[in-house]
Short mmCIF file of C-alpha atoms in Angstrom, two decimals:
data_model
loop_
_atom_site.label_atom_id
_atom_site.label_comp_id
_atom_site.label_asym_id
_atom_site.label_seq_id
_atom_site.Cartn_x
_atom_site.Cartn_y
_atom_site.Cartn_z
CA UNK Y 1 -11.36 17.67 -4.19
CA UNK Y 2 -13.80 15.04 -2.50
CA UNK Y 3 -14.88 14.00 -6.18
CA UNK Y 4 -11.17 13.91 -7.17
CA UNK Y 5 -10.01 11.88 -4.56
CA UNK Y 6 -13.09 9.41 -5.54
CA UNK Y 7 -12.00 8.96 -9.25
CA UNK Y 8 -8.58 8.42 -8.45
CA UNK Y 9 -9.25 5.60 -5.70
CA UNK Y 10 -11.59 3.77 -8.52
CA UNK Y 11 -9.64 4.90 -11.33
CA UNK Y 12 -6.70 2.63 -8.96
CA UNK Y 13 -8.89 -0.27 -9.24
CA UNK Y 14 -8.75 -0.06 -13.21
CA UNK Y 15 -5.18 1.30 -13.50
CA UNK Y 16 -4.62 -2.36 -11.58
CA UNK Y 17 -6.77 -4.38 -13.93
CA UNK Y 18 -4.88 -2.20 -16.65
CA UNK Y 19 -1.46 -4.15 -14.59
CA UNK Y 20 -2.73 -7.13 -15.37
CA UNK Y 21 -3.60 -6.90 -18.91
CA UNK Y 22 -0.24 -5.36 -19.44
CA UNK Y 23 1.80 -8.24 -17.77
CA UNK Y 24 0.48 -10.92 -20.30
CA UNK Y 25 0.85 -8.16 -23.14
CA UNK Y 26 4.13 -7.15 -22.57
CA UNK Y 27 5.63 -10.68 -22.10
CA UNK Y 28 3.79 -12.40 -24.81
CA UNK Y 29 1.88 -9.97 -27.08
CA UNK Y 30 -1.72 -11.46 -26.13
CA UNK Y 31 -4.83 -9.91 -24.45
CA UNK Y 32 -6.17 -12.26 -21.19
CA UNK Y 33 -9.85 -10.84 -21.69
CA UNK Y 34 -10.24 -13.29 -18.45
CA UNK Y 35 -8.19 -10.72 -15.78
CA UNK Y 36 -10.97 -9.13 -15.24
CA UNK Y 37 -12.61 -11.69 -13.90
CA UNK Y 38 -10.15 -13.58 -12.15
CA UNK Y 39 -9.78 -10.69 -9.79
CA UNK Y 40 -13.89 -11.28 -9.48
CA UNK Y 41 -12.26 -14.47 -8.02
CA UNK Y 42 -9.37 -13.08 -6.08
CA UNK Y 43 -13.12 -10.53 -4.45
CA UNK Y 44 -15.42 -13.56 -3.72
CA UNK Y 45 -12.06 -15.79 -2.22
CA UNK Y 46 -11.06 -13.33 -0.02
CA UNK Y 47 -14.29 -12.87 1.02
CA UNK Y 48 -14.68 -16.66 1.57
CA UNK Y 49 -11.35 -17.10 3.27
CA UNK Y 50 -11.84 -13.85 6.12
CA UNK Y 51 -15.61 -14.14 6.92
CA UNK Y 52 -16.23 -18.35 6.59
CA UNK Y 53 -12.40 -19.17 7.15
CA UNK Y 54 -11.29 -16.96 9.47
CA UNK Y 55 -8.22 -16.07 7.74
CA UNK Y 56 -6.13 -12.75 8.44
CA UNK Y 57 -6.11 -10.35 5.39
CA UNK Y 58 -2.56 -11.02 4.78
CA UNK Y 59 -3.42 -14.90 4.69
CA UNK Y 60 -6.10 -14.08 2.37
CA UNK Y 61 -3.65 -12.02 0.63
CA UNK Y 62 -1.33 -14.77 -0.13
CA UNK Y 63 -3.66 -18.10 -0.67
CA UNK Y 64 -5.92 -15.46 -3.31
CA UNK Y 65 -2.50 -15.14 -4.69
CA UNK Y 66 -1.65 -18.69 -4.98
CA UNK Y 67 -5.24 -20.02 -6.06
CA UNK Y 68 -5.57 -17.11 -9.33
CA UNK Y 69 -1.96 -17.89 -10.32
CA UNK Y 70 -3.07 -21.50 -10.50
CA UNK Y 71 -6.35 -20.30 -12.19
CA UNK Y 72 -3.80 -18.17 -14.45
CA UNK Y 73 -1.82 -21.44 -15.30
CA UNK Y 74 -5.44 -22.91 -16.32
CA UNK Y 75 -5.68 -20.76 -18.89
CA UNK Y 76 -2.77 -20.69 -19.91
CA UNK Y 77 -2.70 -24.29 -20.60
CA UNK Y 78 -5.97 -25.01 -21.31
CA UNK Y 79 -7.01 -22.05 -23.66
CA UNK Y 80 -4.02 -20.20 -25.08
CA UNK Y 81 -1.32 -23.19 -25.67
CA UNK Y 82 -3.59 -25.17 -27.99
CA UNK Y 83 -4.21 -22.31 -29.78
CA UNK Y 84 -0.67 -20.54 -29.84
CA UNK Y 85 0.26 -24.29 -31.12
CA UNK Y 86 -1.67 -24.32 -33.91
CA UNK Y 87 -2.60 -20.99 -35.35
CA UNK Y 88 0.62 -19.06 -33.12
CA UNK Y 89 -0.10 -15.53 -30.42
CA UNK Y 90 -1.32 -13.20 -32.90
CA UNK Y 91 -5.01 -14.35 -33.92
CA UNK Y 92 -8.53 -13.33 -33.37
CA UNK Y 93 -8.89 -17.17 -32.38
CA UNK Y 94 -6.72 -16.06 -28.80
CA UNK Y 95 -9.31 -13.23 -27.83
CA UNK Y 96 -12.58 -15.65 -28.80
CA UNK Y 97 -10.96 -18.89 -26.44
CA UNK Y 98 -9.96 -16.20 -23.46
CA UNK Y 99 -13.93 -14.81 -23.70
CA UNK Y 100 -14.62 -18.35 -23.25
CA UNK Y 101 -12.65 -18.60 -20.80
CA UNK Y 102 -14.64 -15.47 -18.92
CA UNK Y 103 -17.38 -17.36 -18.77
CA UNK Y 104 -16.36 -20.43 -17.29
CA UNK Y 105 -14.56 -18.48 -14.53
CA UNK Y 106 -18.10 -16.49 -14.10
CA UNK Y 107 -20.24 -19.52 -14.20
CA UNK Y 108 -18.02 -20.85 -11.62
CA UNK Y 109 -18.52 -18.43 -9.18
CA UNK Y 110 -22.07 -18.58 -9.82
CA UNK Y 111 -22.69 -22.02 -9.23
CA UNK Y 112 -19.49 -21.61 -6.23
CA UNK Y 113 -21.04 -18.48 -4.15
CA UNK Y 114 -24.22 -17.33 -5.89
CA UNK Y 115 -25.03 -14.15 -7.62
CA UNK Y 116 -26.32 -12.09 -4.18
CA UNK Y 117 -23.66 -9.75 -4.05
CA UNK Y 118 -21.80 -9.91 -0.99
CA UNK Y 119 -19.59 -7.34 1.00
CA UNK Y 120 -16.60 -7.65 3.21
CA UNK Y 121 -15.44 -4.26 5.16
CA UNK Y 122 -12.09 -3.00 4.89
CA UNK Y 123 -9.31 -4.62 7.40
CA UNK Y 124 -7.93 -1.14 7.73
CA UNK Y 125 -11.59 0.49 8.93
CA UNK Y 126 -14.01 2.73 7.49
CA UNK Y 127 -13.51 6.13 9.16
CA UNK Y 128 -13.36 8.87 6.71
CA UNK Y 129 -10.03 11.06 6.73
CA UNK Y 130 -9.66 14.72 5.32
CA UNK Y 131 -6.65 15.49 2.74
CA UNK Y 132 -6.29 18.12 0.70
CA UNK Y 133 -10.10 19.74 1.31
CA UNK Y 134 -11.45 16.32 0.30
CA UNK Y 135 -12.99 13.46 2.11
CA UNK Y 136 -11.91 9.89 1.49
CA UNK Y 137 -12.04 6.42 2.90
CA UNK Y 138 -8.82 4.36 4.23
CA UNK Y 139 -9.72 1.47 1.16
CA UNK Y 140 -9.23 4.74 -1.19
CA UNK Y 141 -5.88 4.88 0.18
CA UNK Y 142 -4.55 1.45 0.30
CA UNK Y 143 -5.64 1.22 -3.70
CA UNK Y 144 -3.76 4.83 -4.83
CA UNK Y 145 -0.81 3.54 -2.91
CA UNK Y 146 -0.49 -0.03 -4.24
CA UNK Y 147 -1.25 1.24 -7.89
CA UNK Y 148 1.63 3.64 -7.80
CA UNK Y 149 3.91 1.40 -5.89
CA UNK Y 150 2.33 -1.94 -8.28
CA UNK Y 151 2.66 0.00 -11.82
CA UNK Y 152 6.55 1.71 -10.96
CA UNK Y 153 7.82 -2.51 -9.35
CA UNK Y 154 6.59 -4.03 -13.10
CA UNK Y 155 8.02 -1.00 -15.21
CA UNK Y 156 10.84 -1.65 -13.31
CA UNK Y 157 10.90 -5.34 -14.32
CA UNK Y 158 9.73 -5.10 -17.39
CA UNK Y 159 12.51 -3.25 -18.50
CA UNK Y 160 15.58 -4.04 -15.90
CA UNK Y 161 15.34 -7.43 -15.16
CA UNK Y 162 16.36 -10.49 -17.89
CA UNK Y 163 12.59 -12.10 -17.66
CA UNK Y 164 11.23 -8.74 -18.65
CA UNK Y 165 13.62 -7.85 -21.44
CA UNK Y 166 13.40 -11.41 -22.72
CA UNK Y 167 9.35 -11.24 -22.65
CA UNK Y 168 10.21 -7.73 -25.14
CA UNK Y 169 12.03 -9.66 -27.19
CA UNK Y 170 9.48 -12.36 -27.24
CA UNK Y 171 6.85 -9.97 -28.55
CA UNK Y 172 8.38 -8.44 -31.22
CA UNK Y 173 9.96 -10.99 -32.31
CA UNK Y 174 8.92 -14.82 -31.19
CA UNK Y 175 11.16 -16.76 -33.72
CA UNK Y 176 13.89 -14.71 -33.50
CA UNK Y 177 13.72 -14.83 -29.46
CA UNK Y 178 13.70 -18.57 -29.61
CA UNK Y 179 16.85 -18.30 -32.07
CA UNK Y 180 17.83 -16.25 -29.28
CA UNK Y 181 17.44 -18.98 -26.28
CA UNK Y 182 14.21 -17.95 -25.38
CA UNK Y 183 11.90 -19.60 -24.23
CA UNK Y 184 8.50 -17.96 -25.57
CA UNK Y 185 6.19 -21.01 -23.69
CA UNK Y 186 7.92 -20.35 -20.36
CA UNK Y 187 7.35 -16.49 -20.34
CA UNK Y 188 4.04 -16.85 -21.75
CA UNK Y 189 3.42 -18.90 -18.79
CA UNK Y 190 4.82 -16.97 -16.13
CA UNK Y 191 3.18 -13.87 -17.50
CA UNK Y 192 -0.59 -15.44 -16.93
CA UNK Y 193 0.52 -17.33 -13.61
CA UNK Y 194 1.86 -13.67 -12.77
CA UNK Y 195 -1.64 -11.84 -13.91
CA UNK Y 196 -3.75 -13.89 -12.05
CA UNK Y 197 -1.98 -13.84 -8.27
CA UNK Y 198 -1.85 -10.35 -8.93
CA UNK Y 199 -5.95 -10.54 -8.90
CA UNK Y 200 -6.18 -12.62 -5.72
CA UNK Y 201 -3.03 -10.80 -4.07
CA UNK Y 202 -5.52 -7.94 -4.38
CA UNK Y 203 -8.90 -9.32 -3.23
CA UNK Y 204 -8.69 -8.14 -0.24
CA UNK Y 205 -9.05 -4.42 -1.00
CA UNK Y 206 -10.74 -4.57 -3.70
CA UNK Y 207 -13.55 -6.23 -2.48
CA UNK Y 208 -14.26 -3.42 -0.08
CA UNK Y 209 -14.46 -1.41 -2.79
CA UNK Y 210 -16.34 -3.14 -5.27
CA UNK Y 211 -17.81 -5.31 -3.41
CA UNK Y 212 -18.17 -9.19 -4.01
CA UNK Y 213 -20.63 -9.92 -6.41
CA UNK Y 214 -20.46 -11.77 -10.73
CA UNK Y 215 -22.52 -8.63 -12.04
CA UNK Y 216 -18.58 -6.30 -11.50
CA UNK Y 217 -17.23 -8.72 -13.61
CA UNK Y 218 -17.68 -7.21 -17.12
CA UNK Y 219 -17.60 -3.24 -16.10
CA UNK Y 220 -13.90 -4.17 -14.31
CA UNK Y 221 -12.98 -6.06 -17.63
CA UNK Y 222 -13.97 -2.61 -19.89
CA UNK Y 223 -12.89 0.03 -18.10
CA UNK Y 224 -9.79 -1.83 -17.48
CA UNK Y 225 -9.35 -2.05 -21.70
CA UNK Y 226 -10.42 1.63 -21.65
CA UNK Y 227 -7.21 2.45 -18.99
CA UNK Y 228 -5.10 0.24 -20.86
CA UNK Y 229 -5.78 1.82 -24.70
CA UNK Y 230 -5.96 5.41 -23.26
CA UNK Y 231 -1.96 4.93 -21.50
CA UNK Y 232 -0.36 2.36 -24.36
CA UNK Y 233 0.14 -1.35 -24.63
CA UNK Y 234 2.54 -2.19 -23.20
CA UNK Y 235 3.35 0.89 -20.48
CA UNK Y 236 3.25 0.12 -17.25
CA UNK Y 237 3.34 3.98 -16.12
CA UNK Y 238 0.53 4.64 -19.23
CA UNK Y 239 -1.67 1.60 -17.29
CA UNK Y 240 -1.63 4.28 -14.50
CA UNK Y 241 -2.37 7.60 -15.71
CA UNK Y 242 -4.82 5.89 -18.38
CA UNK Y 243 -6.37 4.31 -14.66
CA UNK Y 244 -6.60 7.52 -13.15
CA UNK Y 245 -7.48 9.09 -16.75
CA UNK Y 246 -10.86 7.05 -16.80
CA UNK Y 247 -11.56 6.84 -13.22
CA UNK Y 248 -11.22 10.90 -12.78
CA UNK Y 249 -13.81 10.95 -16.10
CA UNK Y 250 -16.08 8.36 -14.63
CA UNK Y 251 -16.66 10.82 -11.14
CA UNK Y 252 -16.36 13.42 -12.31
CA UNK Y 253 -18.67 13.41 -15.69
CA UNK Y 254 -21.43 11.71 -12.96
CA UNK Y 255 -21.40 14.28 -10.36
CA UNK Y 256 -22.08 17.35 -13.09
CA UNK Y 257 -24.23 15.33 -15.57
CA UNK Y 258 -25.44 12.44 -14.32
CA UNK Y 259 -24.93 8.55 -13.90
CA UNK Y 260 -25.51 7.82 -17.70
CA UNK Y 261 -23.08 10.06 -19.00
CA UNK Y 262 -19.82 9.02 -17.98
CA UNK Y 263 -19.73 5.82 -20.70
CA UNK Y 264 -20.30 8.12 -22.93
CA UNK Y 265 -17.83 10.51 -22.25
CA UNK Y 266 -15.23 8.07 -21.06
CA UNK Y 267 -15.88 5.70 -24.75
CA UNK Y 268 -15.40 9.21 -26.56
CA UNK Y 269 -12.49 10.30 -25.13
CA UNK Y 270 -10.90 6.94 -25.61
CA UNK Y 271 -11.96 7.08 -29.92
CA UNK Y 272 -10.57 10.94 -29.80
CA UNK Y 273 -7.07 9.78 -28.27
CA UNK Y 274 -6.37 7.04 -30.54
CA UNK Y 275 -7.36 9.06 -33.70
CA UNK Y 276 -4.16 12.03 -32.68
CA UNK Y 277 -1.64 8.63 -31.30
CA UNK Y 278 -3.34 4.96 -31.82
CA UNK Y 279 -0.58 3.13 -29.82
CA UNK Y 280 -2.50 5.65 -26.67
CA UNK Y 281 -0.22 7.69 -24.61
CA UNK Y 282 2.64 5.47 -24.08
CA UNK Y 283 2.29 2.87 -26.21
CA UNK Y 284 4.56 1.31 -28.21
CA UNK Y 285 3.64 0.45 -31.65
CA UNK Y 286 4.90 -3.50 -32.00
CA UNK Y 287 2.93 -4.49 -28.61
CA UNK Y 288 -0.61 -2.98 -30.41
CA UNK Y 289 -1.62 -5.97 -32.45
CA UNK Y 290 -4.38 -8.65 -30.61
#
């Protein structure tokens, strides 16, 4: 049971990355490659505010949400909006520019705080607890709970608010949405800001679990994408299921087969599922275009 809890905890991290991806996908149809690195920035910022500035965890979370929300705004203004103006919202150019923004954020982190890994103790303590016969730490419980609440909240926002419904309309047909009075640019901007703010808000919880290091951005980006692809583009509940699946496979394969096998098994599972259902388990076909 401990392996299952371990898998669900790390799967919750991947699910949260996938939710960040899905916010911009569902509202603008754009895959934001920087999301994983923005969440790494949130980890660094949480370490900086809690260790160097001695802020409480909730103060670090609020400050991180503001700063990372501004980073999301800058990514949209500088890396996305000019490309959309020239080539539209769908195309490989957007992927290239967001990859470029990913590299810039990575370089800024390394230049500001260095490449030496850092650690941030969890504000809720580190004493393990036993649940259903398995051991897990308080941060694991927090991550699983936050992932479930965040995915459910975004599912409701996406399907029951004018912002969420307008975003889906703009993703399916931007021209028709504009003709109906939808401000497509504002939707895209707020989506990037919200996804960025999510990464900063989670810093005090993510950092104790994944560490504070520039090296974790690539793995969060890749495994978060696998979680999104498994669950399905456009589905927040799919992000939750996909993240749990990735985490459980990673933990189980690592325990029973060795540390080198989880990536092979995960990507094999991804290919198999996408061959059977190209949109992912809960995805919408209209949101599959990147």
